[in-house]
Coordinates of C-alpha atoms in Angstrom, one line a residue:
M98 CA 0.0 0.1 0.2
V99 CA 0.9 3.7 -1.1
R100 CA 0.3 6.5 1.8
A101 CA 0.1 10.3 0.2
L102 CA 1.7 12.3 2.8
I103 CA 1.4 15.8 1.5
V104 CA -0.6 17.6 -1.1
F105 CA 1.7 18.6 -4.4
A106 CA 2.6 21.9 -5.2
A107 CA 2.1 23.2 -8.4
V108 CA 5.3 24.2 -10.5
P109 CA 3.9 27.1 -12.6
L110 CA 4.3 27.2 -16.5
F111 CA 6.5 29.2 -18.3
L112 CA 5.6 30.2 -21.8
T113 CA 8.6 30.8 -24.4
M114 CA 6.9 33.6 -26.0
G115 CA 6.2 37.1 -24.5
A116 CA 2.1 37.7 -24.6
E117 CA 2.6 41.7 -24.6
A118 CA 4.8 42.3 -27.1
S119 CA 4.0 42.4 -31.4
P120 CA 6.0 41.5 -34.0
P121 CA 7.5 44.7 -36.0
P122 CA 6.2 45.7 -38.8
A123 CA 7.0 44.3 -42.3
T124 CA 9.1 47.5 -43.3
E125 CA 11.3 46.9 -40.1
R126 CA 11.8 43.8 -40.5
S127 CA 15.1 43.1 -41.9
A128 CA 16.5 46.0 -39.9
V129 CA 15.0 44.6 -36.6
W130 CA 16.5 41.4 -37.3
R131 CA 20.1 42.4 -37.9
A132 CA 20.2 44.9 -34.7
A133 CA 19.3 41.4 -32.7
V134 CA 22.0 39.7 -34.3
R135 CA 24.5 42.3 -34.2
E136 CA 23.1 43.0 -30.1
I137 CA 24.1 39.3 -29.5
N138 CA 27.4 38.9 -31.5
E139 CA 28.5 41.6 -29.5
Q140 CA 27.2 41.4 -26.3
L141 CA 27.5 37.7 -25.9
P142 CA 31.4 37.6 -25.5
E143 CA 31.2 40.6 -23.3
R144 CA 28.7 39.3 -20.8
H145 CA 29.5 35.4 -20.9
P146 CA 32.5 34.2 -18.6
D147 CA 34.4 32.5 -21.7
W148 CA 32.6 32.8 -24.4
F149 CA 35.5 31.8 -26.9
H150 CA 35.5 28.4 -24.9
R151 CA 34.0 26.3 -28.1
I152 CA 34.1 29.0 -31.0
T153 CA 36.9 31.1 -31.9
A154 CA 36.3 34.9 -32.5
P155 CA 37.0 34.9 -36.4
D156 CA 34.6 32.4 -36.3
W157 CA 31.7 33.7 -34.4
D158 CA 32.2 36.9 -36.3
T159 CA 31.8 35.0 -39.3
A160 CA 28.6 33.1 -38.4
A161 CA 27.0 36.3 -37.7
D162 CA 27.8 37.8 -40.5
K163 CA 26.5 35.4 -42.6
L164 CA 23.2 35.1 -41.0
N165 CA 22.8 39.1 -41.8
E166 CA 22.9 38.0 -45.4
R167 CA 20.3 36.0 -45.3
V168 CA 18.2 37.8 -43.3
P169 CA 16.1 39.5 -46.1
A170 CA 15.7 35.9 -47.5
L171 CA 14.2 34.1 -44.6
D172 CA 10.8 34.1 -42.9
E173 CA 10.0 34.9 -39.5
Q174 CA 10.2 31.2 -37.9
L175 CA 13.3 30.4 -39.7
L176 CA 15.0 33.4 -38.3
A177 CA 13.6 32.6 -35.2
L178 CA 15.4 29.1 -35.6
E179 CA 18.7 30.7 -37.3
L180 CA 19.1 33.0 -34.0
S181 CA 18.5 30.1 -31.8
R182 CA 21.3 28.2 -33.7
L183 CA 23.6 31.3 -33.6
V184 CA 23.5 31.4 -29.7
A185 CA 24.0 27.9 -29.7
L186 CA 27.5 27.9 -31.4
G187 CA 28.7 29.3 -27.9
G188 CA 28.5 25.0 -26.6
D189 CA 27.0 26.2 -23.4
S190 CA 23.5 25.2 -22.3
H191 CA 22.5 27.7 -19.9
T192 CA 23.3 30.3 -22.9
A193 CA 19.6 30.4 -25.2
V194 CA 17.4 33.3 -26.6
R195 CA 13.8 33.4 -26.0
L196 CA 11.8 32.7 -28.9
P197 CA 10.2 36.0 -29.9
P198 CA 7.1 37.0 -30.9
I199 CA 6.8 36.7 -34.7
E200 CA 4.1 36.3 -37.5
P201 CA 2.7 33.6 -38.3
A202 CA 3.7 32.1 -34.7
M203 CA 5.4 28.8 -34.4
A204 CA 3.2 26.4 -35.3
T205 CA 4.0 22.6 -33.6
L206 CA 3.2 19.1 -34.8
P207 CA 0.3 16.7 -33.5
A208 CA 2.3 14.9 -31.1
R209 CA 5.1 14.9 -28.6
F210 CA 8.1 12.7 -28.1
A211 CA 10.4 10.7 -25.6
V212 CA 13.6 10.0 -26.7
M213 CA 14.8 6.6 -25.0
D214 CA 17.2 4.1 -24.9
D215 CA 16.2 1.9 -27.8
G216 CA 14.5 4.9 -30.2
V217 CA 11.9 8.1 -30.6
F218 CA 8.7 7.2 -29.2
I219 CA 5.1 9.0 -29.5
A220 CA 4.5 10.2 -25.7
A221 CA 1.4 12.0 -26.4
A222 CA -0.9 12.7 -29.6
N223 CA -3.8 15.5 -30.8
G224 CA -6.7 14.4 -32.2
P225 CA -6.9 11.4 -34.9
H226 CA -3.4 10.6 -33.7
H227 CA -4.1 9.2 -30.5
R228 CA -4.2 5.8 -31.7
L229 CA -0.2 6.4 -32.0
I230 CA 0.9 6.6 -28.4
G231 CA 4.0 4.7 -27.7
A232 CA 4.1 4.0 -31.5
R233 CA 8.2 4.3 -32.4
V234 CA 9.1 6.4 -34.9
V235 CA 11.4 5.3 -37.8
G236 CA 11.4 8.2 -39.6
F237 CA 10.5 11.5 -40.2
G238 CA 10.4 11.9 -43.7
P239 CA 13.2 10.8 -45.8
L240 CA 15.6 10.8 -42.4
D241 CA 15.8 8.1 -39.8
A242 CA 14.8 9.0 -36.0
D243 CA 18.6 9.3 -35.8
E244 CA 19.4 12.0 -38.7
A245 CA 16.6 13.9 -37.2
I246 CA 18.2 14.2 -34.1
A247 CA 21.5 15.3 -35.1
G248 CA 19.9 17.6 -37.6
V249 CA 18.2 19.7 -34.7
S250 CA 20.8 19.3 -32.4
T251 CA 22.3 22.2 -34.1
L252 CA 19.6 24.4 -33.0
F253 CA 20.5 24.3 -29.1
A254 CA 23.6 24.3 -27.1
W255 CA 24.3 20.4 -25.4
E256 CA 27.3 19.4 -23.3
N257 CA 26.7 15.8 -23.6
E258 CA 24.9 13.2 -25.4
H259 CA 22.1 12.9 -23.1
W260 CA 20.9 16.6 -22.5
R261 CA 21.2 16.8 -26.7
R262 CA 18.9 14.1 -27.0
R263 CA 16.5 15.2 -24.3
Q264 CA 16.5 18.5 -26.0
A265 CA 16.0 17.0 -29.3
A266 CA 12.6 15.8 -28.8
V267 CA 11.5 19.2 -28.0
F268 CA 12.7 20.7 -31.4
L269 CA 11.3 17.4 -33.5
T270 CA 8.3 18.3 -32.9
I271 CA 8.5 22.0 -34.4
P272 CA 7.9 21.7 -38.3
A273 CA 10.0 24.4 -39.4
A274 CA 12.8 23.1 -37.8
L275 CA 11.8 19.8 -39.7
E276 CA 11.8 21.9 -42.7
M277 CA 15.2 23.3 -42.4
I278 CA 17.0 20.1 -41.8
G279 CA 15.6 18.4 -44.8
A280 CA 12.9 16.2 -42.9
T281 CA 9.9 17.8 -45.1
P282 CA 9.5 20.1 -47.9
D283 CA 6.7 21.7 -46.7
R284 CA 6.4 22.7 -42.9
Q285 CA 2.3 22.5 -43.0
T286 CA 3.1 18.4 -42.9
V287 CA 5.4 16.3 -41.9
R288 CA 5.5 12.4 -43.0
L289 CA 6.5 10.2 -39.8
R290 CA 7.0 6.4 -40.6
V291 CA 6.0 4.3 -37.6
R292 CA 6.1 1.3 -36.2
P293 CA 2.6 0.5 -33.6
P294 CA 2.9 0.2 -30.0
G295 CA 4.3 -2.9 -28.9
G296 CA 6.3 -3.6 -31.7
E297 CA 3.6 -5.7 -33.7
G298 CA 2.8 -4.8 -37.3
G299 CA 5.4 -3.4 -40.1
E300 CA 5.8 0.4 -40.5
E301 CA 3.5 2.6 -41.9
T302 CA 4.0 6.3 -43.1
V303 CA 1.5 9.1 -41.3
T304 CA 0.8 12.4 -42.6
A305 CA 0.9 14.8 -39.2
E306 CA -0.6 18.4 -40.3
A307 CA 0.8 21.3 -38.1
L308 CA -1.0 22.9 -35.6
S309 CA -0.5 26.7 -34.8
P310 CA -0.9 27.6 -30.8
E311 CA -4.7 27.9 -30.6
E312 CA -5.3 24.6 -32.7
A313 CA -2.8 22.8 -29.4
R314 CA -4.5 24.1 -26.5
G315 CA -6.4 21.1 -26.8
G316 CA -7.1 17.8 -27.9
W317 CA -4.1 16.0 -26.6
A318 CA -4.1 12.7 -24.8
T319 CA -1.0 10.9 -23.7
W320 CA 0.6 7.4 -23.0
M321 CA -0.9 7.7 -19.1
S322 CA -3.9 8.1 -20.0
R323 CA -3.4 4.7 -21.9
L324 CA -2.2 2.9 -18.7
D325 CA -4.5 -0.2 -17.4
G326 CA -2.6 0.1 -14.0
K327 CA -2.3 2.6 -11.5
V328 CA -0.2 5.7 -12.7
P329 CA 3.8 5.4 -11.6
L330 CA 5.1 7.2 -8.8
A331 CA 7.2 9.7 -10.4
V332 CA 4.0 11.1 -12.8
K333 CA 1.7 11.3 -10.0
G334 CA 4.0 14.3 -8.5
A335 CA 5.2 15.6 -12.1
S336 CA 3.8 19.3 -11.5
S337 CA 4.8 19.3 -8.1
F338 CA 7.8 21.5 -6.5
Y339 CA 8.8 18.0 -4.3
R340 CA 6.5 15.6 -2.5
S341 CA 7.1 12.5 -0.8
E342 CA 4.9 9.0 -0.3
F343 CA 5.9 6.1 2.3
L344 CA 6.1 2.5 0.6
D345 CA 4.4 0.0 3.4
D346 CA 5.5 -3.1 1.1
S347 CA 9.4 -2.1 1.0
G348 CA 9.7 0.2 3.8
V349 CA 10.6 2.8 1.9
M350 CA 10.1 6.7 2.3
Y351 CA 10.3 8.4 -1.8
V352 CA 11.3 11.8 -2.1
Q353 CA 10.4 13.7 -5.3
Y354 CA 12.0 16.6 -5.4
N355 CA 12.1 18.6 -9.3
K356 CA 12.5 22.0 -8.4
C357 CA 15.1 23.4 -6.5
A358 CA 12.9 26.0 -5.2
S359 CA 10.4 26.5 -1.9
A360 CA 7.1 26.0 -2.9
P361 CA 4.8 28.7 -1.8
G362 CA 2.7 27.9 1.4
F363 CA 4.8 24.8 2.1
P364 CA 8.8 25.8 2.8
F365 CA 11.0 23.5 2.2
P366 CA 12.5 23.6 5.5
E367 CA 9.2 22.3 7.0
F368 CA 8.7 19.5 4.4
A369 CA 12.1 18.3 5.0
R370 CA 11.4 18.0 8.7
F371 CA 7.9 16.6 8.0
V372 CA 9.8 13.5 5.6
L373 CA 12.8 13.2 8.7
S374 CA 10.0 12.6 11.4
K375 CA 7.6 10.2 8.9
C376 CA 10.8 8.5 8.2
A377 CA 11.2 7.4 12.1
E378 CA 7.5 7.3 12.7
L379 CA 7.2 4.6 9.9
D380 CA 10.6 2.9 10.5
A381 CA 11.5 3.5 6.9
R382 CA 14.6 1.4 5.6
R383 CA 15.4 3.8 2.8
I384 CA 14.9 6.9 1.7
V385 CA 14.9 7.4 -2.3
I386 CA 15.1 11.1 -3.7
D387 CA 13.9 11.3 -7.1
L388 CA 15.8 14.1 -9.2
R389 CA 15.4 12.6 -12.6
E390 CA 12.9 16.1 -14.0
N391 CA 15.1 18.2 -11.6
A392 CA 16.5 20.9 -14.0
G393 CA 17.7 23.3 -11.3
G394 CA 17.0 26.6 -9.4
N395 CA 18.7 26.9 -6.3
E396 CA 21.2 24.3 -5.0
G397 CA 21.5 25.4 -1.6
V398 CA 17.1 24.6 -0.7
I399 CA 18.1 20.8 -0.4
L400 CA 20.0 21.3 2.1
P401 CA 17.5 21.3 5.8
L402 CA 17.4 17.8 4.4
T403 CA 20.7 16.4 3.0
V404 CA 22.6 17.9 6.1
P405 CA 20.0 16.0 8.8
L406 CA 20.5 12.8 6.5
S407 CA 24.0 12.8 6.5
V408 CA 24.3 12.2 10.8
T409 CA 20.6 10.7 10.9
E410 CA 21.9 6.8 12.5
R411 CA 19.2 5.0 10.2
F412 CA 20.7 6.1 7.5
R413 CA 24.0 5.4 7.9
E414 CA 24.1 1.7 6.5
P415 CA 25.1 1.6 2.7
G416 CA 22.2 1.6 0.2
S417 CA 19.6 3.3 2.7
I418 CA 19.9 6.5 0.7
V419 CA 19.3 6.4 -2.8
C420 CA 19.6 9.1 -5.6
L421 CA 17.6 8.5 -8.7
I422 CA 19.1 10.5 -11.9
G423 CA 18.7 10.8 -15.4
P424 CA 18.7 13.0 -18.5
G425 CA 16.2 15.5 -16.6
T426 CA 18.7 16.0 -13.9
Y427 CA 20.7 19.5 -14.9
S428 CA 22.3 22.6 -13.6
S429 CA 21.4 22.8 -9.9
G430 CA 19.5 19.3 -9.6
M431 CA 22.7 17.4 -10.9
G432 CA 24.5 19.8 -8.3
N433 CA 22.2 18.3 -5.8
A434 CA 22.6 14.6 -6.8
I435 CA 26.6 15.2 -6.7
S436 CA 26.3 16.3 -3.0
L437 CA 23.9 13.8 -2.0
S438 CA 26.6 11.1 -3.3
R439 CA 29.2 12.6 -1.1
I440 CA 27.2 11.8 1.8
G441 CA 26.9 8.3 0.5
A442 CA 24.0 8.2 -1.6
V443 CA 23.6 5.5 -4.1
L444 CA 23.3 7.1 -7.8
I445 CA 20.7 4.9 -9.9
G446 CA 19.2 6.0 -13.3
Q447 CA 20.9 7.3 -16.3
P448 CA 23.4 9.8 -16.8
T449 CA 22.9 13.4 -16.3
G450 CA 21.8 15.4 -18.9
G451 CA 23.7 18.4 -16.6
K452 CA 27.5 18.5 -16.9
P453 CA 29.2 18.8 -13.8
N454 CA 31.9 21.3 -14.5
S455 CA 30.0 23.5 -16.4
F456 CA 28.6 27.5 -16.8
G457 CA 25.9 28.6 -14.8
E458 CA 24.2 31.6 -12.5
V459 CA 22.2 33.1 -15.7
R460 CA 21.5 36.5 -16.2
S461 CA 19.5 38.2 -19.6
F462 CA 19.9 41.1 -21.5
P463 CA 17.1 42.3 -23.8
L464 CA 16.8 42.2 -27.5
Q465 CA 14.4 44.8 -27.1
E466 CA 13.4 45.5 -30.6
L467 CA 12.6 42.0 -31.3
G468 CA 11.0 42.0 -27.8
T469 CA 12.9 38.9 -26.7
V470 CA 15.9 38.7 -24.1
V471 CA 19.0 36.4 -24.2
Y472 CA 19.8 34.3 -21.7
H473 CA 23.5 34.0 -20.4
S474 CA 25.7 32.2 -17.9
T475 CA 28.2 34.4 -15.9
R476 CA 29.9 32.0 -13.9
L477 CA 32.1 28.6 -14.4
W478 CA 31.2 25.9 -11.9
T479 CA 33.3 23.2 -11.0
K480 CA 32.1 20.2 -9.6
V481 CA 34.7 18.0 -10.3
P482 CA 38.2 19.9 -10.0
D483 CA 40.5 16.7 -10.7
S484 CA 38.9 15.7 -14.1
D485 CA 36.1 16.9 -16.6
P486 CA 33.3 14.2 -16.9
L487 CA 30.8 14.9 -20.1
S488 CA 27.9 13.4 -17.2
L489 CA 27.4 12.7 -13.3
L490 CA 27.4 8.7 -13.7
P491 CA 25.0 6.7 -11.8
D492 CA 26.5 3.8 -9.7
V493 CA 23.5 1.4 -11.0
A494 CA 22.8 1.6 -14.6
V495 CA 18.8 1.5 -15.8
P496 CA 17.7 1.7 -19.0
R497 CA 15.1 4.0 -20.6
L498 CA 12.9 2.0 -22.6
G499 CA 10.1 2.8 -25.4
D500 CA 8.1 -0.1 -24.2
D501 CA 7.6 1.6 -20.3
L502 CA 5.4 4.5 -22.1
R503 CA 2.9 1.4 -23.1
T504 CA 3.4 -0.8 -19.7
G505 CA 3.9 2.2 -17.0
R506 CA 7.0 0.6 -16.0
D507 CA 9.6 2.7 -13.8
R508 CA 12.7 0.6 -13.9
T509 CA 14.3 3.1 -12.2
L510 CA 12.2 3.3 -8.8
E511 CA 12.4 -0.4 -9.1
A512 CA 16.0 -1.0 -9.2
A513 CA 16.1 1.7 -6.3
I514 CA 13.4 -0.5 -4.4
S515 CA 15.2 -3.5 -4.1
Y516 CA 18.7 -2.3 -4.3
T517 CA 21.9 -4.6 -2.7
P518 CA 24.7 -2.9 -1.7
G519 CA 27.2 -4.0 -3.8
S520 CA 25.1 -4.3 -6.8
R521 CA 25.6 -2.6 -10.0
Q522 CA 23.3 -3.2 -12.5
G523 CA 19.8 -2.6 -12.2
P524 CA 16.5 -4.4 -14.2
D525 CA 17.3 -5.4 -17.9
A526 CA 20.6 -3.2 -17.4
G527 CA 22.8 -3.1 -20.5
A528 CA 21.5 -0.4 -22.5
D529 CA 23.0 2.9 -22.7
G530 CA 24.4 4.5 -19.6
A531 CA 27.2 2.1 -18.0
P532 CA 28.2 2.8 -14.0
G533 CA 31.0 4.7 -13.6
G534 CA 30.8 7.0 -10.6
T535 CA 31.1 10.8 -11.1
T536 CA 34.0 11.4 -13.0
G537 CA 33.3 8.5 -15.6
R538 CA 33.6 9.9 -19.4
E539 CA 30.9 8.9 -22.6
P540 CA 32.1 7.0 -25.0

């Protein structure tokens, strides 16, 4: 039996486009976009702590000049994506440009994707495409799935393979981006080559028509709605800052920590005291802290939990503290995982999307004429001073498989509950993300 111990604290949704700004008049269009390119070209090297760690100054200036030359030939959707591609040349995943107000607004595919260890799968779909939820996407037009991922990966910055594949899932939903990489000749429709859920049946081609932002506001169904059994614990709390449940059958206290921030109305110190008191009251044998969807915030918020954990007698035995990590563990969320590993936590899951030694502490500057802002790092964080790993790697590797969208299985949490000190493999291990600790490097 599972006892729900707290109410969820809602996570606000931040839109990528400002609602109040308007696109510039057509007569000013080229001048406005060229001014934005010039501002980015000049400001990022001045504001970033080491902008030329991945690209040389001459190459940076050349890229900006070439984009400026192309401005009159590109529509606003392509210009917005090209601006993102320009900023991505810096190779800092904390530095990006917010999508400006454009006309027409950026359309979307009637599908949302999950890039798993064994391929790209449809995790949500709109309208007549509901039947495809759980299907594997073999290709986007003439490109196979890996070619499409490689193509859209030029449009955003990434520092390891796990963040690249996670973020690619977002850009694969943008028809204009798919047009840019040659996946479709017409961004109004995209031909998806898919295999049915469960792997039964042959490949079929589905024509997906682009949706406007207004059309995309309703009509969605997700893989969770197709489950016959209970919704996985991690999904139940996906919209919360943090939550906890005690698993009676295993004696495990499950703590989901999605955002490095204190929830309004329920400060984190109060939550931490509650969790620790319940661990004592219910005689928890293990505490599992789930950071798989924690993309950052204030790294110090978690201290009221981790400091007492480091000296609590019941959690002194090996394996009594477990931390779940994955591609969504990023920035301060990844920093919290490193801190937990240093007090003895076993890391279970997949390599993090965050890079331990990376830029951060984000600030912004406006592109006023374009009605948007550029976010940029101001500091280099060194979490592992004696090496430069691409990811924080798990002690116990567990694959993320497309079939889990059909069955609702959470292999990583299963591995955390059943973990025996000294084991290095989770259920069905052997897929991407071999164990290796904080200093391991990806192939």
